[in-house]
PDB file of N, CA, C, O and CB in Angstrom:
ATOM      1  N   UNK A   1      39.316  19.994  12.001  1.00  0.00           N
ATOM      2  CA  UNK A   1      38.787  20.044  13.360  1.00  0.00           C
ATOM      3  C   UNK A   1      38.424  21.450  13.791  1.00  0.00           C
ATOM      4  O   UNK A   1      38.542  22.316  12.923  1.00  0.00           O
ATOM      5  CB  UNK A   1      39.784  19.466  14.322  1.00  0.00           C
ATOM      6  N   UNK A   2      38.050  21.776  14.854  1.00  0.00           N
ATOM      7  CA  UNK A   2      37.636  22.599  15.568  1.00  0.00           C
ATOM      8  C   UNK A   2      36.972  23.660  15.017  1.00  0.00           C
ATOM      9  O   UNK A   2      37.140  24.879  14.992  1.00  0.00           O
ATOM     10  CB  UNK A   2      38.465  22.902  16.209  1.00  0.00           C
ATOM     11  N   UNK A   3      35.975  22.688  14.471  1.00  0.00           N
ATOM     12  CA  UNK A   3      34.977  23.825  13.881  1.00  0.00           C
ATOM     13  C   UNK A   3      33.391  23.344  14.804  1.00  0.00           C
ATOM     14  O   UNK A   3      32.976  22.232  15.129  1.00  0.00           O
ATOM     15  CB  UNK A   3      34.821  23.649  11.716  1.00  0.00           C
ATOM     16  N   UNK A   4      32.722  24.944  15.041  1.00  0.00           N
ATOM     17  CA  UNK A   4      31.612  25.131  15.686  1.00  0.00           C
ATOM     18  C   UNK A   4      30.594  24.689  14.505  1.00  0.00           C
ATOM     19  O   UNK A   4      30.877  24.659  13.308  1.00  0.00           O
ATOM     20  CB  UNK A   4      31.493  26.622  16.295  1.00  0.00           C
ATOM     21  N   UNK A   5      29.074  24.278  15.223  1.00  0.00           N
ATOM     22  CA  UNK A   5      28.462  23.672  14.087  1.00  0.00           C
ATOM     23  C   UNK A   5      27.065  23.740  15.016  1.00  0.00           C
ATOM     24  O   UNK A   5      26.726  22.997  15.938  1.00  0.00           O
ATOM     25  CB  UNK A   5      29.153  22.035  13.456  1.00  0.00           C
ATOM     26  N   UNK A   6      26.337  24.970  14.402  1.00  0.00           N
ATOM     27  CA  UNK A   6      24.496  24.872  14.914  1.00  0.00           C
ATOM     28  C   UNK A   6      23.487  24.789  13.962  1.00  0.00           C
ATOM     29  O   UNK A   6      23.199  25.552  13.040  1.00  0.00           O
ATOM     30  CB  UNK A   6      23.917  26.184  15.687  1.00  0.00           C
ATOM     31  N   UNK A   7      22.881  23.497  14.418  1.00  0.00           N
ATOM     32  CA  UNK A   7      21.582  23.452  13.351  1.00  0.00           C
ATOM     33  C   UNK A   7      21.530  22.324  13.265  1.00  0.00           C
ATOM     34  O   UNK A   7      22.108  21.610  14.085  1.00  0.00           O
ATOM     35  CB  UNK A   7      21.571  24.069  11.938  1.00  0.00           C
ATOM     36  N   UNK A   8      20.708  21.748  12.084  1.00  0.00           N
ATOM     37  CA  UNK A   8      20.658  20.200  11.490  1.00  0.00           C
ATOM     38  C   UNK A   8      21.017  20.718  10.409  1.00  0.00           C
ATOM     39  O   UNK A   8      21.192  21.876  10.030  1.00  0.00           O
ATOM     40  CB  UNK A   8      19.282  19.196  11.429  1.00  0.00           C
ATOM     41  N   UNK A   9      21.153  19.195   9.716  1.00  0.00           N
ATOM     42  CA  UNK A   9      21.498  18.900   7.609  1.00  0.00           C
ATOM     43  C   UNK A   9      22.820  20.155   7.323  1.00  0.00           C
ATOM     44  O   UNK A   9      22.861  21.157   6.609  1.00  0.00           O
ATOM     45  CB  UNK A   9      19.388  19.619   6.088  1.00  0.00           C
ATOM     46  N   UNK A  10      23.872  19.470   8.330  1.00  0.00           N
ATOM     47  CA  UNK A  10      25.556  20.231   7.755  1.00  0.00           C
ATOM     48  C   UNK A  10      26.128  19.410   7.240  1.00  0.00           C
ATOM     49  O   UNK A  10      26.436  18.536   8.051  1.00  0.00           O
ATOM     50  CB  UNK A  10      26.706  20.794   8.766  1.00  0.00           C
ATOM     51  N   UNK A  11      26.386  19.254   6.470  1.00  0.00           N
ATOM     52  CA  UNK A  11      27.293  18.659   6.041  1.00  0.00           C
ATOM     53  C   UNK A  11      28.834  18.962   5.573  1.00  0.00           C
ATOM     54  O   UNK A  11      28.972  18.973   4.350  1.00  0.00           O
ATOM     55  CB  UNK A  11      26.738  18.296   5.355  1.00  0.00           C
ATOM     56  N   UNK A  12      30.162  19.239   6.440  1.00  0.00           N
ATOM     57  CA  UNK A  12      31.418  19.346   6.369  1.00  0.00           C
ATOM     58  C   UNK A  12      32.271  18.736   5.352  1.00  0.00           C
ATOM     59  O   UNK A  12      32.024  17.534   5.453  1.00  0.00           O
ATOM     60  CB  UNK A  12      31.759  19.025   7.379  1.00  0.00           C
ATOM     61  N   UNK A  13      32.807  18.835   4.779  1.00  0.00           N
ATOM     62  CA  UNK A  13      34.226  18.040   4.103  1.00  0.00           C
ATOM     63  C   UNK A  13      35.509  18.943   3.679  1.00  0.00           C
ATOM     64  O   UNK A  13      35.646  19.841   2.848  1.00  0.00           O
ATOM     65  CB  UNK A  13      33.787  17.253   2.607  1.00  0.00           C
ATOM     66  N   UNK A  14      36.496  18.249   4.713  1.00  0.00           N
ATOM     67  CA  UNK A  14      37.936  19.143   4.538  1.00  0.00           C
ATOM     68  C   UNK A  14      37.539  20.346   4.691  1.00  0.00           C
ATOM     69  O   UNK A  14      37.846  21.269   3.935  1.00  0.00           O
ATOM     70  CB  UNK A  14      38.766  19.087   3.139  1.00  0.00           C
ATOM     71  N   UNK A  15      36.598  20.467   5.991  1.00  0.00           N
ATOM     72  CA  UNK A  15      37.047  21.596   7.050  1.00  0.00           C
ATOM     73  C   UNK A  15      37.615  21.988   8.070  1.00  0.00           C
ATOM     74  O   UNK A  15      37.906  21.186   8.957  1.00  0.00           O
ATOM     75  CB  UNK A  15      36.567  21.942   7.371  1.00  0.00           C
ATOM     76  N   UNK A  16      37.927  23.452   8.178  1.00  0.00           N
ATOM     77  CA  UNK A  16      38.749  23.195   9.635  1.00  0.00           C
ATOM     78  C   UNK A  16      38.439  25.322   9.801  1.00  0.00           C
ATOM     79  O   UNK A  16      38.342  26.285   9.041  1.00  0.00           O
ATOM     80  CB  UNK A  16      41.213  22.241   9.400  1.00  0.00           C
ATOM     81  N   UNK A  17      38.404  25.059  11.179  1.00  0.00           N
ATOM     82  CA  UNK A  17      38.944  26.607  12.093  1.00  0.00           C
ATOM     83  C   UNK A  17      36.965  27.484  11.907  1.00  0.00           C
ATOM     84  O   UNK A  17      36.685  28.593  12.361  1.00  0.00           O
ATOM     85  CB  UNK A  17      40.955  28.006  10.652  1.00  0.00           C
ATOM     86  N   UNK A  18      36.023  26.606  11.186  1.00  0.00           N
ATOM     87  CA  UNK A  18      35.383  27.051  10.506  1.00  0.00           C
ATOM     88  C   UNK A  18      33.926  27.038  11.947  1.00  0.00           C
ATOM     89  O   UNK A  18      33.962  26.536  13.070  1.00  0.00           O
ATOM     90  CB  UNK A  18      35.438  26.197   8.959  1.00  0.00           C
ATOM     91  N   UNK A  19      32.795  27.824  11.234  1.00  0.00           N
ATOM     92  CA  UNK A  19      31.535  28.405  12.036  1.00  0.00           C
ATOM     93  C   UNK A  19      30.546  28.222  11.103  1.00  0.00           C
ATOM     94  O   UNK A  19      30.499  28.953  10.114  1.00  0.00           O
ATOM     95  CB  UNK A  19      31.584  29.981  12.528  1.00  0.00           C
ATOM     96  N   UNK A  20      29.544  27.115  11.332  1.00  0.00           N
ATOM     97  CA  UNK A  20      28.484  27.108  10.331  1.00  0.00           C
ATOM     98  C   UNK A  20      27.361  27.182  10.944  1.00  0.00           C
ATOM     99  O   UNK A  20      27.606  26.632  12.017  1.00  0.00           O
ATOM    100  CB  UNK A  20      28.447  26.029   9.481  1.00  0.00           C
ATOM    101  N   UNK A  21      26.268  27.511  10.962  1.00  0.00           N
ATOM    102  CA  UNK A  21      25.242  27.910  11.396  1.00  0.00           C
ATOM    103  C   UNK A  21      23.728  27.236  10.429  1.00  0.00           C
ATOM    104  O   UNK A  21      23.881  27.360   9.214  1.00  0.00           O
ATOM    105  CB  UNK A  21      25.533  29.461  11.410  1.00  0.00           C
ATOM    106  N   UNK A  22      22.894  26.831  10.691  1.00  0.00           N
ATOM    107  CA  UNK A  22      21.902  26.507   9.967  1.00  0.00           C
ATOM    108  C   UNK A  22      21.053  26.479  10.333  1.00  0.00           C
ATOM    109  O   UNK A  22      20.746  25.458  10.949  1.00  0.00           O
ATOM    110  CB  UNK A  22      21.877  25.768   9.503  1.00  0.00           C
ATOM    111  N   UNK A  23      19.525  28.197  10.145  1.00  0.00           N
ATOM    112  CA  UNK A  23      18.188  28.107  10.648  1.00  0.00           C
ATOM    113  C   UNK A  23      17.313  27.253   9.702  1.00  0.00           C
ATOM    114  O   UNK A  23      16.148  27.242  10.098  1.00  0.00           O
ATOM    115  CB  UNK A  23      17.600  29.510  10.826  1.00  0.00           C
ATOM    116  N   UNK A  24      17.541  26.422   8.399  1.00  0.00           N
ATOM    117  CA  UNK A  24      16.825  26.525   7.221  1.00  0.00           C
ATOM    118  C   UNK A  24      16.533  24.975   7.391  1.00  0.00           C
ATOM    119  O   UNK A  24      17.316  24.230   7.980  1.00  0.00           O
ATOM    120  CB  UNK A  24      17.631  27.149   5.796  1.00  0.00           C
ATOM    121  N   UNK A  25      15.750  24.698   7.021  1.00  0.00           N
ATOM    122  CA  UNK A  25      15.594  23.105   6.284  1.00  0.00           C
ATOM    123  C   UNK A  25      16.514  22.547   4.537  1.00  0.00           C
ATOM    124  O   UNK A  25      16.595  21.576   3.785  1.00  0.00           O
ATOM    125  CB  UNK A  25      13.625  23.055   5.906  1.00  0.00           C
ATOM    126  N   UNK A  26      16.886  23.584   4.648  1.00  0.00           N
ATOM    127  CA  UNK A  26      17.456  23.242   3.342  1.00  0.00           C
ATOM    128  C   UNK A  26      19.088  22.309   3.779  1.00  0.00           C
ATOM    129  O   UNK A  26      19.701  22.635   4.796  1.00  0.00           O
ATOM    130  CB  UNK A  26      17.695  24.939   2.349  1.00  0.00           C
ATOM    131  N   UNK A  27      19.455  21.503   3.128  1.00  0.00           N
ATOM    132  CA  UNK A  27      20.796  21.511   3.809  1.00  0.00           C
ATOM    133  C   UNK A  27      22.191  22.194   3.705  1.00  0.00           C
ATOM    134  O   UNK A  27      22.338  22.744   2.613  1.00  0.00           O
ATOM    135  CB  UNK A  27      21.076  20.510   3.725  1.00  0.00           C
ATOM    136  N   UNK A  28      23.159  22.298   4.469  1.00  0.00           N
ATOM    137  CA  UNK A  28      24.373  23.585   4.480  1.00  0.00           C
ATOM    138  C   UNK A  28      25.418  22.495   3.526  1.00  0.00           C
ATOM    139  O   UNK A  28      24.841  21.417   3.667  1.00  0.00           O
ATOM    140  CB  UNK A  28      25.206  24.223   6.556  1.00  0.00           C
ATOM    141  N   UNK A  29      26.243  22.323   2.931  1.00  0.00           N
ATOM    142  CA  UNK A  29      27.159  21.478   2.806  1.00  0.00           C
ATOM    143  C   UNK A  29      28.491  22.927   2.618  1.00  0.00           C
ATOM    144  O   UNK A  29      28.370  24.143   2.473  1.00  0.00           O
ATOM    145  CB  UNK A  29      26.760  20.211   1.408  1.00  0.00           C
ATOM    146  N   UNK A  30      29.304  22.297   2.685  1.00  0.00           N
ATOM    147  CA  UNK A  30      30.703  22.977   2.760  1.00  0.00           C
ATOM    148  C   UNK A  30      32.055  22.230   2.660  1.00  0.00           C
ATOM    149  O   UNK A  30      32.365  21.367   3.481  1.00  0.00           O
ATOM    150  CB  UNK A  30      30.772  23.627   4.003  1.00  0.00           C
ATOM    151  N   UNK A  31      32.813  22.572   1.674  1.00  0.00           N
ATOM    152  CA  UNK A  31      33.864  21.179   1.399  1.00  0.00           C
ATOM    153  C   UNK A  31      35.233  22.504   0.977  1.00  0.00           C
ATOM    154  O   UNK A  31      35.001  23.400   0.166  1.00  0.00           O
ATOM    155  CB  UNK A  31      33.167  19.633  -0.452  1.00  0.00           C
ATOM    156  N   UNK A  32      36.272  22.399   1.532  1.00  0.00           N
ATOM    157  CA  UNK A  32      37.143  22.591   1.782  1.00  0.00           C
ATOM    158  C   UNK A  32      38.036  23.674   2.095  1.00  0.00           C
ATOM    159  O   UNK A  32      39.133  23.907   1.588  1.00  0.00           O
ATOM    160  CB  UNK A  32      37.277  22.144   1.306  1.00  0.00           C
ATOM    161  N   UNK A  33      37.272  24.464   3.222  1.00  0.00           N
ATOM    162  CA  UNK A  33      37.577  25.561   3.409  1.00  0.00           C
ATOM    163  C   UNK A  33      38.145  25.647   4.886  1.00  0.00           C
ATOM    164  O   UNK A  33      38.078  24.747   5.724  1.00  0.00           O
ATOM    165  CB  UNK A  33      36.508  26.337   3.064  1.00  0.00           C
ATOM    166  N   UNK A  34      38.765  27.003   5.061  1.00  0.00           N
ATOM    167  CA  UNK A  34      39.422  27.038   6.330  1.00  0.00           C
ATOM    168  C   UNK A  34      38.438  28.526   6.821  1.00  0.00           C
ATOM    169  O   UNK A  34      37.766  29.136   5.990  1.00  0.00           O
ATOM    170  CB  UNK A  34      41.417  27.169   6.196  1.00  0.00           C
ATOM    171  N   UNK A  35      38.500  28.855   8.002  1.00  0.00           N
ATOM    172  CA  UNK A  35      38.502  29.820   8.770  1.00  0.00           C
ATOM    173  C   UNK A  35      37.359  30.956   8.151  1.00  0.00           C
ATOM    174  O   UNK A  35      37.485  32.179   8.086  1.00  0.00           O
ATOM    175  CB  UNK A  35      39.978  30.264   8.897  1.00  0.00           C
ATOM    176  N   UNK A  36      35.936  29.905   7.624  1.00  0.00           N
ATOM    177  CA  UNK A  36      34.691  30.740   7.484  1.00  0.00           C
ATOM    178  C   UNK A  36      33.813  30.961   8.575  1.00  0.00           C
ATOM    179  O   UNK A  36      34.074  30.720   9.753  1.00  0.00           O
ATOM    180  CB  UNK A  36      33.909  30.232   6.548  1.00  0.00           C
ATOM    181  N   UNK A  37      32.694  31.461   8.099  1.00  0.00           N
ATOM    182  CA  UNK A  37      31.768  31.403   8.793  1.00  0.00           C
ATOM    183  C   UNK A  37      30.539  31.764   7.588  1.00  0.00           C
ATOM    184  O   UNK A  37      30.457  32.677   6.767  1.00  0.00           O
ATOM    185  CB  UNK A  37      32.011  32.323  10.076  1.00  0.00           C
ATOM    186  N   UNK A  38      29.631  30.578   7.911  1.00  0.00           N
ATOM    187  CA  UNK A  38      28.215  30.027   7.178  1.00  0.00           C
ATOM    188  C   UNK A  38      27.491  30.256   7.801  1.00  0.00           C
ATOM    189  O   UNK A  38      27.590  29.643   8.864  1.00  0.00           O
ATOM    190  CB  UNK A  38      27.905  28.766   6.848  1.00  0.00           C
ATOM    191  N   UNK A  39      26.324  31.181   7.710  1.00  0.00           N
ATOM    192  CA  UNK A  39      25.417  31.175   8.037  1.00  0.00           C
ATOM    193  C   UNK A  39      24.131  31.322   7.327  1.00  0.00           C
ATOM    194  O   UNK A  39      24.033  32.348   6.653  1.00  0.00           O
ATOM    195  CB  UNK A  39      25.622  31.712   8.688  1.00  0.00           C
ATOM    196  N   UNK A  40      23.063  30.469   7.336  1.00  0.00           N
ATOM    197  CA  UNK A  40      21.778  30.488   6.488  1.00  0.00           C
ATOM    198  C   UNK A  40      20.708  30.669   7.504  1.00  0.00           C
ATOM    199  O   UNK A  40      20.553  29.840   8.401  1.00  0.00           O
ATOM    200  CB  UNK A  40      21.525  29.111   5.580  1.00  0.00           C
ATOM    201  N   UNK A  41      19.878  31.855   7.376  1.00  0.00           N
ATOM    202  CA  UNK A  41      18.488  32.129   8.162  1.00  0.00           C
ATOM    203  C   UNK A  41      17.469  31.868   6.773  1.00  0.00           C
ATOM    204  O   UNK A  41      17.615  31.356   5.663  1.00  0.00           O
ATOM    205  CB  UNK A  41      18.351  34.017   8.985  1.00  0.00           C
ATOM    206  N   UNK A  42      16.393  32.518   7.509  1.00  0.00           N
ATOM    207  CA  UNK A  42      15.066  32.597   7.026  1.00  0.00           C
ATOM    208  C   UNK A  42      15.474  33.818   5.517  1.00  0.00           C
ATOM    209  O   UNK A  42      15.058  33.698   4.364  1.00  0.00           O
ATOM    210  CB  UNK A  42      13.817  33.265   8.531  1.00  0.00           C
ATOM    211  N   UNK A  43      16.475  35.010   6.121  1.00  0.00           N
ATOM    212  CA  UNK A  43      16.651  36.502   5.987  1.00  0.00           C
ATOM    213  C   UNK A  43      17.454  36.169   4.942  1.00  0.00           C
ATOM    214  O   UNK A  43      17.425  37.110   4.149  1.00  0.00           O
ATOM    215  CB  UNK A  43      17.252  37.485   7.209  1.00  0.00           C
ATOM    216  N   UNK A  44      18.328  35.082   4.450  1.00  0.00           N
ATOM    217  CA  UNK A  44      19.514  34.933   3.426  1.00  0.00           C
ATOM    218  C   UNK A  44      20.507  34.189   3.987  1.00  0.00           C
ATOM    219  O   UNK A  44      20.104  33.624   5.004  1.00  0.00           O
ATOM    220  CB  UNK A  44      20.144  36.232   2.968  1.00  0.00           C
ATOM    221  N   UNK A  45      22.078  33.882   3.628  1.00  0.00           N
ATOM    222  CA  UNK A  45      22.668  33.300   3.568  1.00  0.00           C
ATOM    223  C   UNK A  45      24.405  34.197   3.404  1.00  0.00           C
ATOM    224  O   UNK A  45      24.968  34.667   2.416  1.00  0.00           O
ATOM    225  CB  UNK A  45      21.978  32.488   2.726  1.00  0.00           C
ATOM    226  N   UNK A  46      24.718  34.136   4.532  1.00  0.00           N
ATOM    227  CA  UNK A  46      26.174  34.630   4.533  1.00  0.00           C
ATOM    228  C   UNK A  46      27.627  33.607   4.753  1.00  0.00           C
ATOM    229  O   UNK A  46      27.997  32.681   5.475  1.00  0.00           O
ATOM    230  CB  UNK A  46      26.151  35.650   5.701  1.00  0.00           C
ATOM    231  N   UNK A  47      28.002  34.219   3.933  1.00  0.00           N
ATOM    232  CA  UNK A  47      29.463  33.470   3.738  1.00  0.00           C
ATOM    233  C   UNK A  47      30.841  34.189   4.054  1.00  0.00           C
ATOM    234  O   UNK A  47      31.346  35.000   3.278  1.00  0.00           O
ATOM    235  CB  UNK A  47      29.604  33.080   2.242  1.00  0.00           C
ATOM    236  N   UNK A  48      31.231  33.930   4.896  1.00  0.00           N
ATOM    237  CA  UNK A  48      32.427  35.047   5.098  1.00  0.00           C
ATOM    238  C   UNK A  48      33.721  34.829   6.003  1.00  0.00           C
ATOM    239  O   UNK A  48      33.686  34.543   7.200  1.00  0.00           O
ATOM    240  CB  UNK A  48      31.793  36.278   5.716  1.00  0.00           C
ATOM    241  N   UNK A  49      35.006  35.034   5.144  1.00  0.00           N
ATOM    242  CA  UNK A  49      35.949  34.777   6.087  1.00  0.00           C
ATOM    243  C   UNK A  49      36.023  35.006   7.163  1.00  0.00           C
ATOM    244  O   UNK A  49      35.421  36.068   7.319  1.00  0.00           O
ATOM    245  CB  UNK A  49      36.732  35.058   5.905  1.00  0.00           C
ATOM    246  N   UNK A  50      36.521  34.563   8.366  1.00  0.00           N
ATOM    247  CA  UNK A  50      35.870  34.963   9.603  1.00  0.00           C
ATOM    248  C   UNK A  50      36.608  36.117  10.465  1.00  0.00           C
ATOM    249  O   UNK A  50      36.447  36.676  11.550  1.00  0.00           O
ATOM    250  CB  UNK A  50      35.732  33.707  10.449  1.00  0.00           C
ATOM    251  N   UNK A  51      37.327  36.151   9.591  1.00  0.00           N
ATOM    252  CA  UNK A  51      38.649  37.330   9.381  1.00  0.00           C
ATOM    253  C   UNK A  51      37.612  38.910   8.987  1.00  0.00           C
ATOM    254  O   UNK A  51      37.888  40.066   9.307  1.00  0.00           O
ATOM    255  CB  UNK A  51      40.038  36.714   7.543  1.00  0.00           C
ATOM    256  N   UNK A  52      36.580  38.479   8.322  1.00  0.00           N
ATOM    257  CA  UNK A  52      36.081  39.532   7.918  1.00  0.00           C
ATOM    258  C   UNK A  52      34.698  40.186   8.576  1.00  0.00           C
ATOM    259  O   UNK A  52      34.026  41.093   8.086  1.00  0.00           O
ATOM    260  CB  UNK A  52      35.989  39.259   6.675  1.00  0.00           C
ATOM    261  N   UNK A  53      34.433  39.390   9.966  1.00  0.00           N
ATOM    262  CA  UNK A  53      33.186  38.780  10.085  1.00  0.00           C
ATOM    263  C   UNK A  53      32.456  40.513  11.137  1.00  0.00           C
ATOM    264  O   UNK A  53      31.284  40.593  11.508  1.00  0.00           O
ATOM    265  CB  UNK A  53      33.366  36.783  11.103  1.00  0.00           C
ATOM    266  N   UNK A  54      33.635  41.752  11.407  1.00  0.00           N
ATOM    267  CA  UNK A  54      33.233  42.746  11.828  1.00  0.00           C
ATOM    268  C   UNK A  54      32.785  43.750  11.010  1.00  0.00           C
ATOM    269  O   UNK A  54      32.412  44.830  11.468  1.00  0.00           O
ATOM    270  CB  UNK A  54      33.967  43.068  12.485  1.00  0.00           C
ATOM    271  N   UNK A  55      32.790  43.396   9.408  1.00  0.00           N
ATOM    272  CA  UNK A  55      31.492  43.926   8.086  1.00  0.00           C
ATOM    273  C   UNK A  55      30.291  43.461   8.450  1.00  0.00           C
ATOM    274  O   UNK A  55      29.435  44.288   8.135  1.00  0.00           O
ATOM    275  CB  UNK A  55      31.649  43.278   6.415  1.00  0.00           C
ATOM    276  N   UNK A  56      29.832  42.517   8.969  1.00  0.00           N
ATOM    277  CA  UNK A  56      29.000  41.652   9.191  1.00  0.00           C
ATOM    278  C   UNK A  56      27.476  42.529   9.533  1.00  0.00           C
ATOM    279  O   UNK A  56      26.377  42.125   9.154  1.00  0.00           O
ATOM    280  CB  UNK A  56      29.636  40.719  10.325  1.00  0.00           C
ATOM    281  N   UNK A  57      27.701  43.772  10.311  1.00  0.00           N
ATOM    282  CA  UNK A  57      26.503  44.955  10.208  1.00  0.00           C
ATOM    283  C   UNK A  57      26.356  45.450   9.311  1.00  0.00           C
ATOM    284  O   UNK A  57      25.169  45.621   9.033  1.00  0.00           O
ATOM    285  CB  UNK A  57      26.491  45.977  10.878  1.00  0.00           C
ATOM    286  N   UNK A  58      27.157  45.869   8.525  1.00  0.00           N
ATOM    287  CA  UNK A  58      27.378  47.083   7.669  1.00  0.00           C
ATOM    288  C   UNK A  58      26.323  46.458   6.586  1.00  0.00           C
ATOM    289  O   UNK A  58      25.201  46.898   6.339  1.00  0.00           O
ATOM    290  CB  UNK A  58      29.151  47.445   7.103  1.00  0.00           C
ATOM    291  N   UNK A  59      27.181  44.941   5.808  1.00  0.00           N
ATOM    292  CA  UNK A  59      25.985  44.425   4.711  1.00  0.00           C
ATOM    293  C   UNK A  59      24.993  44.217   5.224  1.00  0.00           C
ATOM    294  O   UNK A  59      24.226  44.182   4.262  1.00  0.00           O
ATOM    295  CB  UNK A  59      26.129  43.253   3.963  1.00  0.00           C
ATOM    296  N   UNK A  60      24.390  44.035   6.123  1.00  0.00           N
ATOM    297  CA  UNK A  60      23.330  43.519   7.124  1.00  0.00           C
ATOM    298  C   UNK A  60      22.263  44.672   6.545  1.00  0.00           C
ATOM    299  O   UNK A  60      21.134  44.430   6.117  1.00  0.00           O
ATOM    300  CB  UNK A  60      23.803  43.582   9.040  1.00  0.00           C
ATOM    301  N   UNK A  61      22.913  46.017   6.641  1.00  0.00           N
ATOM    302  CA  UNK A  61      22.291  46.796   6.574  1.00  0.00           C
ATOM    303  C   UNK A  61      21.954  47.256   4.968  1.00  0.00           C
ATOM    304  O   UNK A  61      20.884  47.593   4.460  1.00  0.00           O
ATOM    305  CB  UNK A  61      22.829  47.559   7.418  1.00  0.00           C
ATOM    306  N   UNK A  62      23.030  47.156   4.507  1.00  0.00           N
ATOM    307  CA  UNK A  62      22.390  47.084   2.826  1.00  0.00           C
ATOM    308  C   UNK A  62      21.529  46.185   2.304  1.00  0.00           C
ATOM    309  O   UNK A  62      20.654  46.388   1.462  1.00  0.00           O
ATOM    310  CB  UNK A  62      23.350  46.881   1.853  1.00  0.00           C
ATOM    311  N   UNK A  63      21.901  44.916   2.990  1.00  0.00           N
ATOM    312  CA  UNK A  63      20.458  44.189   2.530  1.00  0.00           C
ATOM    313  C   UNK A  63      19.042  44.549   2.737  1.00  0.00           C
ATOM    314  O   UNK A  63      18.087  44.739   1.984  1.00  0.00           O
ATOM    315  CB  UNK A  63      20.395  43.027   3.059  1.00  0.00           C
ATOM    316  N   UNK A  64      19.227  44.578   3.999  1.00  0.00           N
ATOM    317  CA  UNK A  64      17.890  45.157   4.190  1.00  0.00           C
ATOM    318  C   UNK A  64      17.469  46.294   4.058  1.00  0.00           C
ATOM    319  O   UNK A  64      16.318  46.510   4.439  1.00  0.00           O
ATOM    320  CB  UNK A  64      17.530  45.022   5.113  1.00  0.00           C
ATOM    321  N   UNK A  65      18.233  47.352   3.497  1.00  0.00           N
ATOM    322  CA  UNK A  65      17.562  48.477   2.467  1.00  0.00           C
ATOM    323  C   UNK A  65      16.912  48.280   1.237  1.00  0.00           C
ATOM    324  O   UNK A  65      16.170  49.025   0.596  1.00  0.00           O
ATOM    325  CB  UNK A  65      18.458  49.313   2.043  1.00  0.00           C
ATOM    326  N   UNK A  66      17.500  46.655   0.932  1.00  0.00           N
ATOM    327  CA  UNK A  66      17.200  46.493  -0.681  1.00  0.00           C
ATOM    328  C   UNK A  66      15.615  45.803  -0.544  1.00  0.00           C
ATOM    329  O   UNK A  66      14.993  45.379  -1.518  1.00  0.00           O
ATOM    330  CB  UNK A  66      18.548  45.259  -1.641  1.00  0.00           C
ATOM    331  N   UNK A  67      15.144  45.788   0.761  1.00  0.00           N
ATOM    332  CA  UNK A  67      14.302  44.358   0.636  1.00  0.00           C
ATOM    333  C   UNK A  67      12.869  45.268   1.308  1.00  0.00           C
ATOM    334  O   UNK A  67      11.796  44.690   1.479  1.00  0.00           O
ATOM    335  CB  UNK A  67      15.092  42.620   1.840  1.00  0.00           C
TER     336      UNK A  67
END
């Protein structure tokens, strides 16, 4: 339970505490995790404990040096 969920085509199993996000047509699926956060744009696809989620600029920014 109490997991946040934006977008269409998520698909959950044996989740919980979790944040998934979906800009893509592709679909998200996710099966048995606790306390992530999913997110898929146009830009890529992040996965990350949500514990960890104040890196969240830093790679932001290496990616898009690489690109």
């Amino acid at each position: 339970g109490d997991n946040y969920i934006s977008g269409d085509n998520i698909e959950l199993e044996n989740v919980t505490g979790s944040y998934v996000r979906n800009e893509q047509d592709l679909p998200v699926a996710v099966i048995g995790l606790d306390n992530v956060a999913v997110i898929a744009t146009e830009n890529g696809i992040l996965v990350t404990n949500k514990g960890e989620a104040q890196k969240v600029g830093d790679i932001s920014k290496r990616i898009q040096a690489k690109n």
